[in-house]
Coordinates of C-alpha atoms in Angstrom, one line a residue:
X16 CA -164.9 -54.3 -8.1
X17 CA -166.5 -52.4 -11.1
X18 CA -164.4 -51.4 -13.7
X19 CA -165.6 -49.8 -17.3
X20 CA -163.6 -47.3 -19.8
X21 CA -164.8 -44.4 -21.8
X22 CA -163.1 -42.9 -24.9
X23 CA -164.0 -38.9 -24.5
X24 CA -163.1 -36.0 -26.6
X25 CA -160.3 -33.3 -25.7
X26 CA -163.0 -31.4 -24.6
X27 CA -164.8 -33.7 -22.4
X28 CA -161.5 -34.5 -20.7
X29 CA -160.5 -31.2 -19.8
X30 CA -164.3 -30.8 -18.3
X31 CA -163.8 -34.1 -16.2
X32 CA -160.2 -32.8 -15.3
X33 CA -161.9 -29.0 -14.1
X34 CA -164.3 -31.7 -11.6
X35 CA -162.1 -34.1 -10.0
X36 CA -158.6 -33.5 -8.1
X37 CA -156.4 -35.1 -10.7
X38 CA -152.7 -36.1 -9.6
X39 CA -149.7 -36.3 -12.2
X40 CA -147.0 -37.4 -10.1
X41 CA -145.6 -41.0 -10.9
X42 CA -147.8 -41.8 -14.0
X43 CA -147.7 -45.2 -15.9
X44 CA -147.0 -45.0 -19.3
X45 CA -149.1 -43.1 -21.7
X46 CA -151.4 -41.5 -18.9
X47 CA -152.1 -38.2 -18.4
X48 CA -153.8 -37.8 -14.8
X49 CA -154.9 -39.8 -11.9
X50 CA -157.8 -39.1 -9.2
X51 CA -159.6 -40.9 -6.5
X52 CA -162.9 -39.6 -6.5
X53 CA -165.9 -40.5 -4.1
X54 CA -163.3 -44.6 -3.6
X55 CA -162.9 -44.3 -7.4
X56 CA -159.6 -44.3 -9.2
X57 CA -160.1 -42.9 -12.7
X58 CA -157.1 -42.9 -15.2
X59 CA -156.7 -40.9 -18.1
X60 CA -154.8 -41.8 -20.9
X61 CA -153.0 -40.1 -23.8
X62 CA -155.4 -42.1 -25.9
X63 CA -158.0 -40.1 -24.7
X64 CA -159.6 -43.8 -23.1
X65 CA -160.9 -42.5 -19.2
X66 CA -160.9 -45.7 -16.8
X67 CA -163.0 -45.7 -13.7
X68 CA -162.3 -48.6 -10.9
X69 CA -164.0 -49.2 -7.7
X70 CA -167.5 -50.5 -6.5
X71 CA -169.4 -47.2 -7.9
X72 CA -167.7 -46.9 -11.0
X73 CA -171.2 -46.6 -12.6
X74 CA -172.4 -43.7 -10.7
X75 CA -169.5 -42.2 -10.1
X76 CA -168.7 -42.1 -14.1
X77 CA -172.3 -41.2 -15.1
X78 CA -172.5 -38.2 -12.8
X79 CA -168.9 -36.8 -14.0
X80 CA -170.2 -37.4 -17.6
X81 CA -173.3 -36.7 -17.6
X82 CA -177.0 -39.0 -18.5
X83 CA -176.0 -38.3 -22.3
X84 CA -173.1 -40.5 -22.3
X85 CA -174.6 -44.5 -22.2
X86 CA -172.0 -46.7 -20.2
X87 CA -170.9 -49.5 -22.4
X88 CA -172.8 -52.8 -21.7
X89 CA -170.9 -55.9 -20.6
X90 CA -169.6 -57.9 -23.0
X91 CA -170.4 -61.8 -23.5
X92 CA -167.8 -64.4 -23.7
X93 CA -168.9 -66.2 -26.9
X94 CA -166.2 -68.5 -27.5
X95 CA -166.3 -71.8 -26.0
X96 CA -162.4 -71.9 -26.1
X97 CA -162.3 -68.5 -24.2
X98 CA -164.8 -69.6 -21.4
X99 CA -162.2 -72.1 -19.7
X100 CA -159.6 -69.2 -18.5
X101 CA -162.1 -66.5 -18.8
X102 CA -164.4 -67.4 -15.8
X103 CA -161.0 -67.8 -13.6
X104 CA -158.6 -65.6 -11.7
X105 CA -155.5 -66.4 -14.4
X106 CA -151.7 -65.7 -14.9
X107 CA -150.5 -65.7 -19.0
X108 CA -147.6 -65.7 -19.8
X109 CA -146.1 -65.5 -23.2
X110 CA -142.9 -63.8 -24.8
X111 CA -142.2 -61.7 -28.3
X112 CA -138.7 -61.4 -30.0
X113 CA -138.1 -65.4 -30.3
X114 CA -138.6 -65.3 -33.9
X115 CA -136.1 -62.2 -34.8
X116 CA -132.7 -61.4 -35.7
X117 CA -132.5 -58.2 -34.0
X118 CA -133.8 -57.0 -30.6
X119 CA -134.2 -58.7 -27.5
X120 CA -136.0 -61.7 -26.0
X121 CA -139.3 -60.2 -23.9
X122 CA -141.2 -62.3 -21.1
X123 CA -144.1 -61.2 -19.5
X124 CA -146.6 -63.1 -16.9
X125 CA -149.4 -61.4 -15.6
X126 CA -152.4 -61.9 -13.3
X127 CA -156.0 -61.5 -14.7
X128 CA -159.1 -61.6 -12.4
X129 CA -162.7 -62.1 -12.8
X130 CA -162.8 -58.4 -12.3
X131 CA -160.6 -57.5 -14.8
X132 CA -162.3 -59.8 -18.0
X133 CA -165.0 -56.9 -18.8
X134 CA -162.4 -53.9 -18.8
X135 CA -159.6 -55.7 -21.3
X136 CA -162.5 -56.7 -23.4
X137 CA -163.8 -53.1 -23.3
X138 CA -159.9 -51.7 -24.4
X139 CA -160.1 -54.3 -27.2
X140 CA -157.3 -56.9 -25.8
X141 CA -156.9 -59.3 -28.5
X142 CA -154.2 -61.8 -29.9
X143 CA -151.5 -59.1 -30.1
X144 CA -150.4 -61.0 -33.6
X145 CA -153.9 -59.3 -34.7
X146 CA -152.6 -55.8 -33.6
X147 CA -150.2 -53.4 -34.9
X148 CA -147.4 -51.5 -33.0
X149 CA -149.5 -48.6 -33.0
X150 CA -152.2 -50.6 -31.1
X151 CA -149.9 -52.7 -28.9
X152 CA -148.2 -49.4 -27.4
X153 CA -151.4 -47.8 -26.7
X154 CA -153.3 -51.3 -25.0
X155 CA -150.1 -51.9 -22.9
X156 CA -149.7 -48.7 -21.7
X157 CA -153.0 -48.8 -20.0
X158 CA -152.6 -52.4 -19.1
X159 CA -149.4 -52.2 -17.0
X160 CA -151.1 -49.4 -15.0
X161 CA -154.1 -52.1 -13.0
X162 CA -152.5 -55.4 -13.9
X163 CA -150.5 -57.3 -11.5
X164 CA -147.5 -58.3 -14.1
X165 CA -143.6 -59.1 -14.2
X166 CA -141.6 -58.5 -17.3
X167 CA -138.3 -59.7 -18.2
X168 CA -136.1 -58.4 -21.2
X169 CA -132.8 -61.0 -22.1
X170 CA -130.8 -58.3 -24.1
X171 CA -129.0 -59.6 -27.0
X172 CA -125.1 -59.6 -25.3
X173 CA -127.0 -61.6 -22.6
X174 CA -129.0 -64.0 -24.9
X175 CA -125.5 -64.6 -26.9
X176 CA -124.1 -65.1 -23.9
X177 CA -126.2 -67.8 -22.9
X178 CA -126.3 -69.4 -26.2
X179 CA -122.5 -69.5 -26.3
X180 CA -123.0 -71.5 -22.7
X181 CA -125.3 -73.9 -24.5
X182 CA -128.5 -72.8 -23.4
X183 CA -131.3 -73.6 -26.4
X184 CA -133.5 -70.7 -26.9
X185 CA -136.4 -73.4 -25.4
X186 CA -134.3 -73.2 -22.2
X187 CA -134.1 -69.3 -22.2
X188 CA -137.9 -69.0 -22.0
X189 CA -138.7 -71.9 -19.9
X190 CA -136.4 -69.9 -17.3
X191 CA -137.7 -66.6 -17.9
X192 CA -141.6 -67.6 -18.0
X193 CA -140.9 -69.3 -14.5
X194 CA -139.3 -66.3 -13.0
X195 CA -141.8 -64.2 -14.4
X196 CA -144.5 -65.9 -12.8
X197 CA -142.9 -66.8 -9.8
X198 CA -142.3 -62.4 -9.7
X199 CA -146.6 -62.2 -10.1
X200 CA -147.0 -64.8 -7.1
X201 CA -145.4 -62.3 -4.7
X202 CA -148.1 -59.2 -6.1
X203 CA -151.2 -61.5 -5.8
X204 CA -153.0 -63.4 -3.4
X205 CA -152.2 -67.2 -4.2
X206 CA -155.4 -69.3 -2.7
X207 CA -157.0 -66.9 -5.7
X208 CA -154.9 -67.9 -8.8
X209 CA -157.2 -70.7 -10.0
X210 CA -155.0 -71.1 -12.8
X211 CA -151.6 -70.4 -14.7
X212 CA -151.9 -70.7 -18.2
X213 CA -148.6 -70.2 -20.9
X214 CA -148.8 -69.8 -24.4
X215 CA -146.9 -73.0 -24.9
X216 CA -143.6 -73.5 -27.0
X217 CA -142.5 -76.6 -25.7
X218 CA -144.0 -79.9 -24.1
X219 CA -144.4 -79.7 -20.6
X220 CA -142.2 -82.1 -19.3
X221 CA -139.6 -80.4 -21.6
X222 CA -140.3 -76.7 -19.7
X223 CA -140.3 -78.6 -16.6
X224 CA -137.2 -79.5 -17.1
X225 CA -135.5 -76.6 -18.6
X226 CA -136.7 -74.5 -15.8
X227 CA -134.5 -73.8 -13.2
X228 CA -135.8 -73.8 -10.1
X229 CA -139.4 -75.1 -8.6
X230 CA -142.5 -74.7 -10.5
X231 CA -145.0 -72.9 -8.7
X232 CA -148.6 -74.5 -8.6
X233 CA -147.6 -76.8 -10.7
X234 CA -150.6 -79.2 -10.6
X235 CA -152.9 -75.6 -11.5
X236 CA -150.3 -75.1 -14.1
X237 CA -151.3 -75.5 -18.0
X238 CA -149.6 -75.0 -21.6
X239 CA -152.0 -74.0 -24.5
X240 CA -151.0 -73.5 -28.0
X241 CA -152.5 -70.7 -29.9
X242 CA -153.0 -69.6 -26.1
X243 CA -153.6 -65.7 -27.1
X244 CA -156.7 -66.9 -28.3
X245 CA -157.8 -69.1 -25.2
X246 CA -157.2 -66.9 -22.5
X247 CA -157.5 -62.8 -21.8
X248 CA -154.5 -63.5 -19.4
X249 CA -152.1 -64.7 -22.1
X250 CA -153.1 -62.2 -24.3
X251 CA -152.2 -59.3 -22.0
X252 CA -149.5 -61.1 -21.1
X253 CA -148.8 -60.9 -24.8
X254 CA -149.3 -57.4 -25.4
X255 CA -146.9 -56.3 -22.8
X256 CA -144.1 -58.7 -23.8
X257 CA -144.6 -57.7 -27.8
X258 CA -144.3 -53.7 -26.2
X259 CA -140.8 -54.0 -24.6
X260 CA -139.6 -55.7 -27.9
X261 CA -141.1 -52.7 -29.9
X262 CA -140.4 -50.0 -27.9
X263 CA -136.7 -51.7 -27.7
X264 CA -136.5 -52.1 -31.3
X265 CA -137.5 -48.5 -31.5
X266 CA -134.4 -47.6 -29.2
X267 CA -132.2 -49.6 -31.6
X268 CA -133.3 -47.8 -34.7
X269 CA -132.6 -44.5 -33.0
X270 CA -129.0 -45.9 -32.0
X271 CA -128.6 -47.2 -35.3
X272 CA -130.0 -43.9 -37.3
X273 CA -131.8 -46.4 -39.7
X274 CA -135.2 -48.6 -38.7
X275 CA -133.9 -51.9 -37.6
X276 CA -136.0 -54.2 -38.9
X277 CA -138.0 -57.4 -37.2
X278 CA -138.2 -60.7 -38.2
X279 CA -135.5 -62.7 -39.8
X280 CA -136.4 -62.0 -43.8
X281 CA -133.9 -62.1 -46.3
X282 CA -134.5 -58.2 -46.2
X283 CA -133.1 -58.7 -42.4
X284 CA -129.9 -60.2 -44.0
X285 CA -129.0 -57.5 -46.1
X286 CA -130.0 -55.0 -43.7
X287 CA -127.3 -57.0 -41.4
X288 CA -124.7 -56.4 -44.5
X289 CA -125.1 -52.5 -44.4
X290 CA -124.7 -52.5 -40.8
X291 CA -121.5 -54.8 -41.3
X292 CA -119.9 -52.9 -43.7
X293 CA -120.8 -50.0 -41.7
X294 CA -120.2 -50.1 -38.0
X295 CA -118.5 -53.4 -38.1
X296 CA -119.4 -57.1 -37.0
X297 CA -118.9 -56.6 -33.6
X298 CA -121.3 -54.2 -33.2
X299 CA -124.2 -56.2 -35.5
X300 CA -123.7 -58.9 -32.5
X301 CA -124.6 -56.5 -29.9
X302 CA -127.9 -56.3 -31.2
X303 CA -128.6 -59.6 -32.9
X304 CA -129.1 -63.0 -31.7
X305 CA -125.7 -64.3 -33.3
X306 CA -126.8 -67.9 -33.4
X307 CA -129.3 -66.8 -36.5
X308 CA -128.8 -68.0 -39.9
X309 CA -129.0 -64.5 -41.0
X310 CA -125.6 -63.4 -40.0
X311 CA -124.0 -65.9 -42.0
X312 CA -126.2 -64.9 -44.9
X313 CA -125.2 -61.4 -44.3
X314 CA -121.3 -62.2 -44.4
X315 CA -121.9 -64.4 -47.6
X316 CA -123.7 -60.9 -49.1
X317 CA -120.8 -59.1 -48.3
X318 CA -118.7 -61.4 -50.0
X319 CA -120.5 -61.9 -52.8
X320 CA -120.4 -58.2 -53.3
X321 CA -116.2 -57.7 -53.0
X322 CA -115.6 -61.0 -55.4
X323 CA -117.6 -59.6 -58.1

């Protein structure tokens, strides 16, 4: 299947919208119309990006847009390090939130074709370290729309939970990384995955282990570190997981009337003091990941500050 993406002006748009027989019932995320046109599905997004799938997406796209508009060439897999997962039908997975004090835990696996590689280099998929929130938002909106993908959240009474049980945080992924995939198995055709790749955060025979359950294809199963950068798969996979945890950390400023910050900074501890002194400790640990050294550091500020 063909697949390409053109950014067009407002006024483009509304002429391509005038042609086809657009549909705005159940939209994805950040899109403004769907159509089938001619066995063509073309999406339009609030980013003003126009994406047209199916076998004659070239024709279809150059006679809605006219000869003046040049369809973007295909792009070449330079990388040797890229080339491994690139030239197979992969699931990535990978997670965001791990590393900070408030917010949630996010898991995403998703599946990545051969047909797929061209379009997410096209949007500019990348190593969603490399992007901003802005960016991340915008990519994964589009993304969830034609990927195959699971996502998991662990909210933080859920995660504290858990920790309180003795789960390690190692433990927490290896069991949502395995559900998530197992959840992209049941979307996809299985003889086709060639291979499942996860960004990896702990030896193999450790996520083996921690993982409840079966792992599925395990002998086409492999951990990469840095994997954002070896595979497009991981790197949606990525993008999607980093969006929940924004747009969840975006909820909890709103809930909090103050932006909640990410990471676990010593700025993060004395944010955690003002919401101490504030709403109360009981309430911090409703949106924190209690086991962090940060809430200690927090109490000890508040301390500090009534001793003096």
């Amino acid at each position: 299947m063909a697949n390409l993406v053109k950014t067009l002006s407002q006024s483009e748009i509304d002429q391509l919208m005038k042609k086809i027989n657009t549909d705005t019932s159940k939209l994805g995320p950040g899109m403004i119309a769907k159509a089938k046109y001619q066995g063509v599905t073309i999406s339009i997004y609030k980013s003003r990006k126009v994406m047209f799938q199916g076998n004659n997406a070239d024709a279809v796209a150059t006679a809605l847009l006219g000869e003046a508009i040049t369809l973007p060439a295909k792009k070449s897999i330079s990388s040797p390090s890229m080339s491994k997962y690139n030239q197979q039908n992969c699931i990535g997975s990978d997670e965001a939130g791990s590393g900070d004090y408030f917010g949630p835990l996010t898991v995403c696996a998703c599946y990545v074709s051969q047909a797929h590689i061209d379009i997410l280099k096209t949007l500019g998929v990348d190593d969603s370290k490399k992007l901003n929130d802005a960016k991340i938002v915008s990519l994964a909106e589009q993304l969830v729309t034609f990927l195959p993908h699971s996502l998991l959240v662990l909210d933080n009474p859920k995660y504290n939970e858990r920790q309180a049980m003795g789960w390690s945080q190692v433990k927490m992924k290896a069991v949502l990384h395995n559900e998530c995939i197992k959840n992209v198995l049941k979307k996809v055709d299985n003889d086709a995955v060639d291979a499942i790749v996860i960004d990896q955060f702990a030896e193999p025979g450790v996520y083996k282990r921690y993982a409840l359950g079966t792992i599925p294809l395990d002998e086409r199963t492999h951990f990469e570190t840095k994997g954002e950068s070896k595979s497009l798969a991981i790197a949606a996979a990525s993008i999607i997981s980093r969006y929940a945890f924004v747009k969840h950390m975006d909820r909890l400023s709103q809930q909090m009337h103050q932006t909640i910050l990410k990471g676990a900074s010593s700025k993060v501890d004395l944010l955690a003091a003002r919401l101490i002194e504030k709403h109360g400790l009981n309430q911090l640990d409703l949106i924190t990941k209690k086991h962090f050294s940060n809430r200690n550091k927090a109490l000890k500020l508040i301390e500090s500050k009534h001793s003096k």
